[in-house]
């Protein structure tokens, strides 16, 4: 048994389409518990820092513009193997490749406007949770 925590973001496309509840419901149905959640609008600096790992990629600037285009809902999720579980229920980055029943299959518009973010490993989960939440929030 590995109880883990991971960071989830409902991205601006899904928030704009009124899908916050639908996305969080799919995460909860997958056995993930919401430890804390908040709506915020990322600044350009915050989005650049959050996705700094992609700064050399051709899509980086467009990704930052998209992620700052409207509010997002940032959550800490907890559960058994929460990091992998969340990635599984999110589905593939490209919705055209996402499996049936996944969030991205249901709600993503494109490889960029793909509805959700989820941490990809224990180290990134820890860093991303700390990026958005203080110890006293959790
Ligand atoms: P995330 O990190 O948001 O959870 P991911 O881990 O599935 O998604 P990454 O490779 O980390 O995918 O890419 C980060 C984000 O950058 C993607 O979710 C998507 O919004 C955007 N992105 C990735 N690849 C492309 C691409 N080829 N063209 C446009 N945008 C892209
Ligand atoms: Mg990623």
JSON list of N, CA, C and O in Angstrom, two decimals, residues 11 13 51 54 57 59 63 66 86-99 102-105 107-118 120:
[
{"chain": "A", "resi": 11, "resn": "UNK", "atom": "N", "xyz": [-7.43, 22.60, -16.42]},
{"chain": "A", "resi": 11, "resn": "UNK", "atom": "CA", "xyz": [-6.85, 23.67, -17.25]},
{"chain": "A", "resi": 11, "resn": "UNK", "atom": "C", "xyz": [-7.93, 24.65, -17.74]},
{"chain": "A", "resi": 11, "resn": "UNK", "atom": "O", "xyz": [-9.14, 24.35, -17.68]},
{"chain": "A", "resi": 13, "resn": "UNK", "atom": "N", "xyz": [-9.22, 25.52, -20.53]},
{"chain": "A", "resi": 13, "resn": "UNK", "atom": "CA", "xyz": [-10.25, 25.08, -21.51]},
{"chain": "A", "resi": 13, "resn": "UNK", "atom": "C", "xyz": [-11.42, 24.42, -20.80]},
{"chain": "A", "resi": 13, "resn": "UNK", "atom": "O", "xyz": [-12.58, 24.71, -21.07]},
{"chain": "A", "resi": 51, "resn": "UNK", "atom": "N", "xyz": [5.94, 25.13, -15.85]},
{"chain": "A", "resi": 51, "resn": "UNK", "atom": "CA", "xyz": [6.27, 24.28, -17.01]},
{"chain": "A", "resi": 51, "resn": "UNK", "atom": "C", "xyz": [7.72, 24.51, -17.48]},
{"chain": "A", "resi": 51, "resn": "UNK", "atom": "O", "xyz": [8.03, 24.28, -18.65]},
{"chain": "A", "resi": 54, "resn": "UNK", "atom": "N", "xyz": [9.72, 22.33, -19.86]},
{"chain": "A", "resi": 54, "resn": "UNK", "atom": "CA", "xyz": [9.44, 22.34, -21.30]},
{"chain": "A", "resi": 54, "resn": "UNK", "atom": "C", "xyz": [9.94, 23.61, -21.99]},
{"chain": "A", "resi": 54, "resn": "UNK", "atom": "O", "xyz": [9.57, 23.87, -23.13]},
{"chain": "A", "resi": 57, "resn": "UNK", "atom": "N", "xyz": [11.04, 23.52, -25.56]},
{"chain": "A", "resi": 57, "resn": "UNK", "atom": "CA", "xyz": [10.15, 22.86, -26.55]},
{"chain": "A", "resi": 57, "resn": "UNK", "atom": "C", "xyz": [9.44, 23.91, -27.40]},
{"chain": "A", "resi": 57, "resn": "UNK", "atom": "O", "xyz": [9.16, 25.02, -26.92]},
{"chain": "A", "resi": 59, "resn": "UNK", "atom": "N", "xyz": [6.44, 24.21, -28.23]},
{"chain": "A", "resi": 59, "resn": "UNK", "atom": "CA", "xyz": [5.10, 24.59, -27.80]},
{"chain": "A", "resi": 59, "resn": "UNK", "atom": "C", "xyz": [5.07, 25.40, -26.50]},
{"chain": "A", "resi": 59, "resn": "UNK", "atom": "O", "xyz": [4.01, 25.76, -26.01]},
{"chain": "A", "resi": 63, "resn": "UNK", "atom": "N", "xyz": [1.91, 27.19, -24.79]},
{"chain": "A", "resi": 63, "resn": "UNK", "atom": "CA", "xyz": [1.41, 26.53, -23.58]},
{"chain": "A", "resi": 63, "resn": "UNK", "atom": "C", "xyz": [1.24, 27.55, -22.44]},
{"chain": "A", "resi": 63, "resn": "UNK", "atom": "O", "xyz": [0.22, 27.55, -21.74]},
{"chain": "A", "resi": 66, "resn": "UNK", "atom": "N", "xyz": [-1.77, 29.71, -23.20]},
{"chain": "A", "resi": 66, "resn": "UNK", "atom": "CA", "xyz": [-2.99, 28.95, -22.91]},
{"chain": "A", "resi": 66, "resn": "UNK", "atom": "C", "xyz": [-3.24, 28.85, -21.40]},
{"chain": "A", "resi": 66, "resn": "UNK", "atom": "O", "xyz": [-4.35, 29.11, -20.93]},
{"chain": "A", "resi": 86, "resn": "UNK", "atom": "N", "xyz": [-3.94, 8.93, -11.19]},
{"chain": "A", "resi": 86, "resn": "UNK", "atom": "CA", "xyz": [-4.38, 10.19, -11.80]},
{"chain": "A", "resi": 86, "resn": "UNK", "atom": "C", "xyz": [-4.00, 10.24, -13.28]},
{"chain": "A", "resi": 86, "resn": "UNK", "atom": "O", "xyz": [-4.83, 10.58, -14.13]},
{"chain": "A", "resi": 87, "resn": "UNK", "atom": "N", "xyz": [-2.77, 9.84, -13.59]},
{"chain": "A", "resi": 87, "resn": "UNK", "atom": "CA", "xyz": [-2.32, 9.84, -14.99]},
{"chain": "A", "resi": 87, "resn": "UNK", "atom": "C", "xyz": [-3.18, 8.90, -15.83]},
{"chain": "A", "resi": 87, "resn": "UNK", "atom": "O", "xyz": [-3.49, 9.19, -16.99]},
{"chain": "A", "resi": 88, "resn": "UNK", "atom": "N", "xyz": [-3.57, 7.78, -15.20]},
{"chain": "A", "resi": 88, "resn": "UNK", "atom": "CA", "xyz": [-4.38, 6.79, -15.91]},
{"chain": "A", "resi": 88, "resn": "UNK", "atom": "C", "xyz": [-5.76, 7.37, -16.26]},
{"chain": "A", "resi": 88, "resn": "UNK", "atom": "O", "xyz": [-6.23, 7.25, -17.38]},
{"chain": "A", "resi": 89, "resn": "UNK", "atom": "N", "xyz": [-6.40, 7.99, -15.28]},
{"chain": "A", "resi": 89, "resn": "UNK", "atom": "CA", "xyz": [-7.74, 8.52, -15.50]},
{"chain": "A", "resi": 89, "resn": "UNK", "atom": "C", "xyz": [-7.71, 9.78, -16.39]},
{"chain": "A", "resi": 89, "resn": "UNK", "atom": "O", "xyz": [-8.68, 10.08, -17.09]},
{"chain": "A", "resi": 90, "resn": "UNK", "atom": "N", "xyz": [-6.57, 10.50, -16.40]},
{"chain": "A", "resi": 90, "resn": "UNK", "atom": "CA", "xyz": [-6.41, 11.64, -17.32]},
{"chain": "A", "resi": 90, "resn": "UNK", "atom": "C", "xyz": [-6.37, 11.17, -18.77]},
{"chain": "A", "resi": 90, "resn": "UNK", "atom": "O", "xyz": [-6.94, 11.82, -19.64]},
{"chain": "A", "resi": 91, "resn": "UNK", "atom": "N", "xyz": [-5.64, 10.10, -19.03]},
{"chain": "A", "resi": 91, "resn": "UNK", "atom": "CA", "xyz": [-5.47, 9.62, -20.41]},
{"chain": "A", "resi": 91, "resn": "UNK", "atom": "C", "xyz": [-4.27, 10.27, -21.08]},
{"chain": "A", "resi": 91, "resn": "UNK", "atom": "O", "xyz": [-3.62, 11.15, -20.52]},
{"chain": "A", "resi": 92, "resn": "UNK", "atom": "N", "xyz": [-3.99, 9.83, -22.31]},
{"chain": "A", "resi": 92, "resn": "UNK", "atom": "CA", "xyz": [-2.80, 10.29, -23.04]},
{"chain": "A", "resi": 92, "resn": "UNK", "atom": "C", "xyz": [-2.85, 11.80, -23.29]},
{"chain": "A", "resi": 92, "resn": "UNK", "atom": "O", "xyz": [-3.93, 12.38, -23.43]},
{"chain": "A", "resi": 93, "resn": "UNK", "atom": "N", "xyz": [-1.67, 12.42, -23.39]},
{"chain": "A", "resi": 93, "resn": "UNK", "atom": "CA", "xyz": [-1.55, 13.86, -23.62]},
{"chain": "A", "resi": 93, "resn": "UNK", "atom": "C", "xyz": [-2.37, 14.29, -24.84]},
{"chain": "A", "resi": 93, "resn": "UNK", "atom": "O", "xyz": [-3.06, 15.30, -24.80]},
{"chain": "A", "resi": 94, "resn": "UNK", "atom": "N", "xyz": [-2.25, 13.51, -25.91]},
{"chain": "A", "resi": 94, "resn": "UNK", "atom": "CA", "xyz": [-3.00, 13.79, -27.15]},
{"chain": "A", "resi": 94, "resn": "UNK", "atom": "C", "xyz": [-4.35, 13.07, -27.07]},
{"chain": "A", "resi": 94, "resn": "UNK", "atom": "O", "xyz": [-4.40, 11.85, -27.05]},
{"chain": "A", "resi": 95, "resn": "UNK", "atom": "N", "xyz": [-5.44, 13.84, -27.04]},
{"chain": "A", "resi": 95, "resn": "UNK", "atom": "CA", "xyz": [-6.76, 13.20, -26.87]},
{"chain": "A", "resi": 95, "resn": "UNK", "atom": "C", "xyz": [-7.07, 12.18, -27.97]},
{"chain": "A", "resi": 95, "resn": "UNK", "atom": "O", "xyz": [-7.83, 11.24, -27.73]},
{"chain": "A", "resi": 96, "resn": "UNK", "atom": "N", "xyz": [-6.47, 12.35, -29.14]},
{"chain": "A", "resi": 96, "resn": "UNK", "atom": "CA", "xyz": [-6.69, 11.38, -30.22]},
{"chain": "A", "resi": 96, "resn": "UNK", "atom": "C", "xyz": [-6.16, 10.00, -29.84]},
{"chain": "A", "resi": 96, "resn": "UNK", "atom": "O", "xyz": [-6.59, 8.99, -30.39]},
{"chain": "A", "resi": 97, "resn": "UNK", "atom": "N", "xyz": [-5.21, 9.98, -28.88]},
{"chain": "A", "resi": 97, "resn": "UNK", "atom": "CA", "xyz": [-4.61, 8.71, -28.45]},
{"chain": "A", "resi": 97, "resn": "UNK", "atom": "C", "xyz": [-5.12, 8.27, -27.08]},
{"chain": "A", "resi": 97, "resn": "UNK", "atom": "O", "xyz": [-4.70, 7.24, -26.54]},
{"chain": "A", "resi": 98, "resn": "UNK", "atom": "N", "xyz": [-6.01, 9.07, -26.48]},
{"chain": "A", "resi": 98, "resn": "UNK", "atom": "CA", "xyz": [-6.48, 8.77, -25.12]},
{"chain": "A", "resi": 98, "resn": "UNK", "atom": "C", "xyz": [-7.52, 7.64, -25.14]},
{"chain": "A", "resi": 98, "resn": "UNK", "atom": "O", "xyz": [-8.36, 7.56, -26.04]},
{"chain": "A", "resi": 99, "resn": "UNK", "atom": "N", "xyz": [-7.43, 6.79, -24.12]},
{"chain": "A", "resi": 99, "resn": "UNK", "atom": "CA", "xyz": [-8.33, 5.63, -24.04]},
{"chain": "A", "resi": 99, "resn": "UNK", "atom": "C", "xyz": [-9.75, 6.07, -23.68]},
{"chain": "A", "resi": 99, "resn": "UNK", "atom": "O", "xyz": [-9.97, 7.11, -23.04]},
{"chain": "A", "resi": 102, "resn": "UNK", "atom": "N", "xyz": [-11.39, 8.00, -20.31]},
{"chain": "A", "resi": 102, "resn": "UNK", "atom": "CA", "xyz": [-10.47, 8.93, -19.67]},
{"chain": "A", "resi": 102, "resn": "UNK", "atom": "C", "xyz": [-10.99, 10.37, -19.79]},
{"chain": "A", "resi": 102, "resn": "UNK", "atom": "O", "xyz": [-11.83, 10.67, -20.64]},
{"chain": "A", "resi": 103, "resn": "UNK", "atom": "N", "xyz": [-10.45, 11.23, -18.94]},
{"chain": "A", "resi": 103, "resn": "UNK", "atom": "CA", "xyz": [-10.87, 12.64, -18.92]},
{"chain": "A", "resi": 103, "resn": "UNK", "atom": "C", "xyz": [-10.52, 13.31, -20.25]},
{"chain": "A", "resi": 103, "resn": "UNK", "atom": "O", "xyz": [-11.33, 14.05, -20.82]},
{"chain": "A", "resi": 104, "resn": "UNK", "atom": "N", "xyz": [-9.31, 13.05, -20.75]},
{"chain": "A", "resi": 104, "resn": "UNK", "atom": "CA", "xyz": [-8.90, 13.71, -21.99]},
{"chain": "A", "resi": 104, "resn": "UNK", "atom": "C", "xyz": [-9.71, 13.19, -23.19]},
{"chain": "A", "resi": 104, "resn": "UNK", "atom": "O", "xyz": [-10.02, 13.95, -24.11]},
{"chain": "A", "resi": 105, "resn": "UNK", "atom": "N", "xyz": [-10.04, 11.91, -23.18]},
{"chain": "A", "resi": 105, "resn": "UNK", "atom": "CA", "xyz": [-10.88, 11.38, -24.27]},
{"chain": "A", "resi": 105, "resn": "UNK", "atom": "C", "xyz": [-12.23, 12.11, -24.27]},
{"chain": "A", "resi": 105, "resn": "UNK", "atom": "O", "xyz": [-12.75, 12.48, -25.31]},
{"chain": "A", "resi": 107, "resn": "UNK", "atom": "N", "xyz": [-13.04, 15.12, -22.71]},
{"chain": "A", "resi": 107, "resn": "UNK", "atom": "CA", "xyz": [-13.13, 16.58, -22.63]},
{"chain": "A", "resi": 107, "resn": "UNK", "atom": "C", "xyz": [-12.03, 17.37, -23.33]},
{"chain": "A", "resi": 107, "resn": "UNK", "atom": "O", "xyz": [-12.17, 18.58, -23.48]},
{"chain": "A", "resi": 108, "resn": "UNK", "atom": "N", "xyz": [-10.90, 16.73, -23.71]},
{"chain": "A", "resi": 108, "resn": "UNK", "atom": "CA", "xyz": [-9.81, 17.51, -24.30]},
{"chain": "A", "resi": 108, "resn": "UNK", "atom": "C", "xyz": [-10.16, 17.91, -25.73]},
{"chain": "A", "resi": 108, "resn": "UNK", "atom": "O", "xyz": [-10.82, 17.17, -26.45]},
{"chain": "A", "resi": 109, "resn": "UNK", "atom": "N", "xyz": [-9.67, 19.10, -26.13]},
{"chain": "A", "resi": 109, "resn": "UNK", "atom": "CA", "xyz": [-9.92, 19.61, -27.48]},
{"chain": "A", "resi": 109, "resn": "UNK", "atom": "C", "xyz": [-8.77, 19.28, -28.42]},
{"chain": "A", "resi": 109, "resn": "UNK", "atom": "O", "xyz": [-8.96, 19.13, -29.62]},
{"chain": "A", "resi": 110, "resn": "UNK", "atom": "N", "xyz": [-7.55, 19.28, -27.86]},
{"chain": "A", "resi": 110, "resn": "UNK", "atom": "CA", "xyz": [-6.35, 19.13, -28.69]},
{"chain": "A", "resi": 110, "resn": "UNK", "atom": "C", "xyz": [-5.20, 18.74, -27.79]},
{"chain": "A", "resi": 110, "resn": "UNK", "atom": "O", "xyz": [-5.35, 18.70, -26.56]},
{"chain": "A", "resi": 111, "resn": "UNK", "atom": "N", "xyz": [-4.04, 18.46, -28.38]},
{"chain": "A", "resi": 111, "resn": "UNK", "atom": "CA", "xyz": [-2.88, 18.07, -27.57]},
{"chain": "A", "resi": 111, "resn": "UNK", "atom": "C", "xyz": [-2.47, 19.19, -26.61]},
{"chain": "A", "resi": 111, "resn": "UNK", "atom": "O", "xyz": [-1.90, 18.93, -25.56]},
{"chain": "A", "resi": 112, "resn": "UNK", "atom": "N", "xyz": [-2.77, 20.44, -26.95]},
{"chain": "A", "resi": 112, "resn": "UNK", "atom": "CA", "xyz": [-2.47, 21.55, -26.03]},
{"chain": "A", "resi": 112, "resn": "UNK", "atom": "C", "xyz": [-3.63, 21.80, -25.05]},
{"chain": "A", "resi": 112, "resn": "UNK", "atom": "O", "xyz": [-3.42, 21.82, -23.84]},
{"chain": "A", "resi": 113, "resn": "UNK", "atom": "N", "xyz": [-4.80, 21.96, -25.60]},
{"chain": "A", "resi": 113, "resn": "UNK", "atom": "CA", "xyz": [-5.98, 22.26, -24.77]},
{"chain": "A", "resi": 113, "resn": "UNK", "atom": "C", "xyz": [-6.58, 20.93, -24.32]},
{"chain": "A", "resi": 113, "resn": "UNK", "atom": "O", "xyz": [-7.62, 20.49, -24.81]},
{"chain": "A", "resi": 114, "resn": "UNK", "atom": "N", "xyz": [-5.88, 20.31, -23.36]},
{"chain": "A", "resi": 114, "resn": "UNK", "atom": "CA", "xyz": [-6.20, 18.92, -23.01]},
{"chain": "A", "resi": 114, "resn": "UNK", "atom": "C", "xyz": [-6.76, 18.74, -21.60]},
{"chain": "A", "resi": 114, "resn": "UNK", "atom": "O", "xyz": [-6.59, 17.69, -20.98]},
{"chain": "A", "resi": 115, "resn": "UNK", "atom": "N", "xyz": [-7.41, 19.77, -21.09]},
{"chain": "A", "resi": 115, "resn": "UNK", "atom": "CA", "xyz": [-8.32, 19.68, -19.93]},
{"chain": "A", "resi": 115, "resn": "UNK", "atom": "C", "xyz": [-7.67, 19.53, -18.56]},
{"chain": "A", "resi": 115, "resn": "UNK", "atom": "O", "xyz": [-8.17, 20.10, -17.59]},
{"chain": "A", "resi": 116, "resn": "UNK", "atom": "N", "xyz": [-6.62, 18.75, -18.46]},
{"chain": "A", "resi": 116, "resn": "UNK", "atom": "CA", "xyz": [-6.05, 18.47, -17.12]},
{"chain": "A", "resi": 116, "resn": "UNK", "atom": "C", "xyz": [-4.53, 18.36, -17.16]},
{"chain": "A", "resi": 116, "resn": "UNK", "atom": "O", "xyz": [-3.94, 17.99, -18.18]},
{"chain": "A", "resi": 117, "resn": "UNK", "atom": "N", "xyz": [-3.95, 18.64, -16.02]},
{"chain": "A", "resi": 117, "resn": "UNK", "atom": "CA", "xyz": [-2.54, 18.33, -15.74]},
{"chain": "A", "resi": 117, "resn": "UNK", "atom": "C", "xyz": [-2.48, 17.37, -14.57]},
{"chain": "A", "resi": 117, "resn": "UNK", "atom": "O", "xyz": [-3.30, 17.47, -13.65]},
{"chain": "A", "resi": 118, "resn": "UNK", "atom": "N", "xyz": [-1.48, 16.50, -14.57]},
{"chain": "A", "resi": 118, "resn": "UNK", "atom": "CA", "xyz": [-1.20, 15.66, -13.40]},
{"chain": "A", "resi": 118, "resn": "UNK", "atom": "C", "xyz": [0.28, 15.44, -13.26]},
{"chain": "A", "resi": 118, "resn": "UNK", "atom": "O", "xyz": [0.97, 15.23, -14.27]},
{"chain": "A", "resi": 120, "resn": "UNK", "atom": "N", "xyz": [3.84, 13.76, -12.82]},
{"chain": "A", "resi": 120, "resn": "UNK", "atom": "CA", "xyz": [4.24, 12.52, -13.50]},
{"chain": "A", "resi": 120, "resn": "UNK", "atom": "C", "xyz": [5.16, 11.60, -12.70]},
{"chain": "A", "resi": 120, "resn": "UNK", "atom": "O", "xyz": [5.50, 10.52, -13.19]}
]
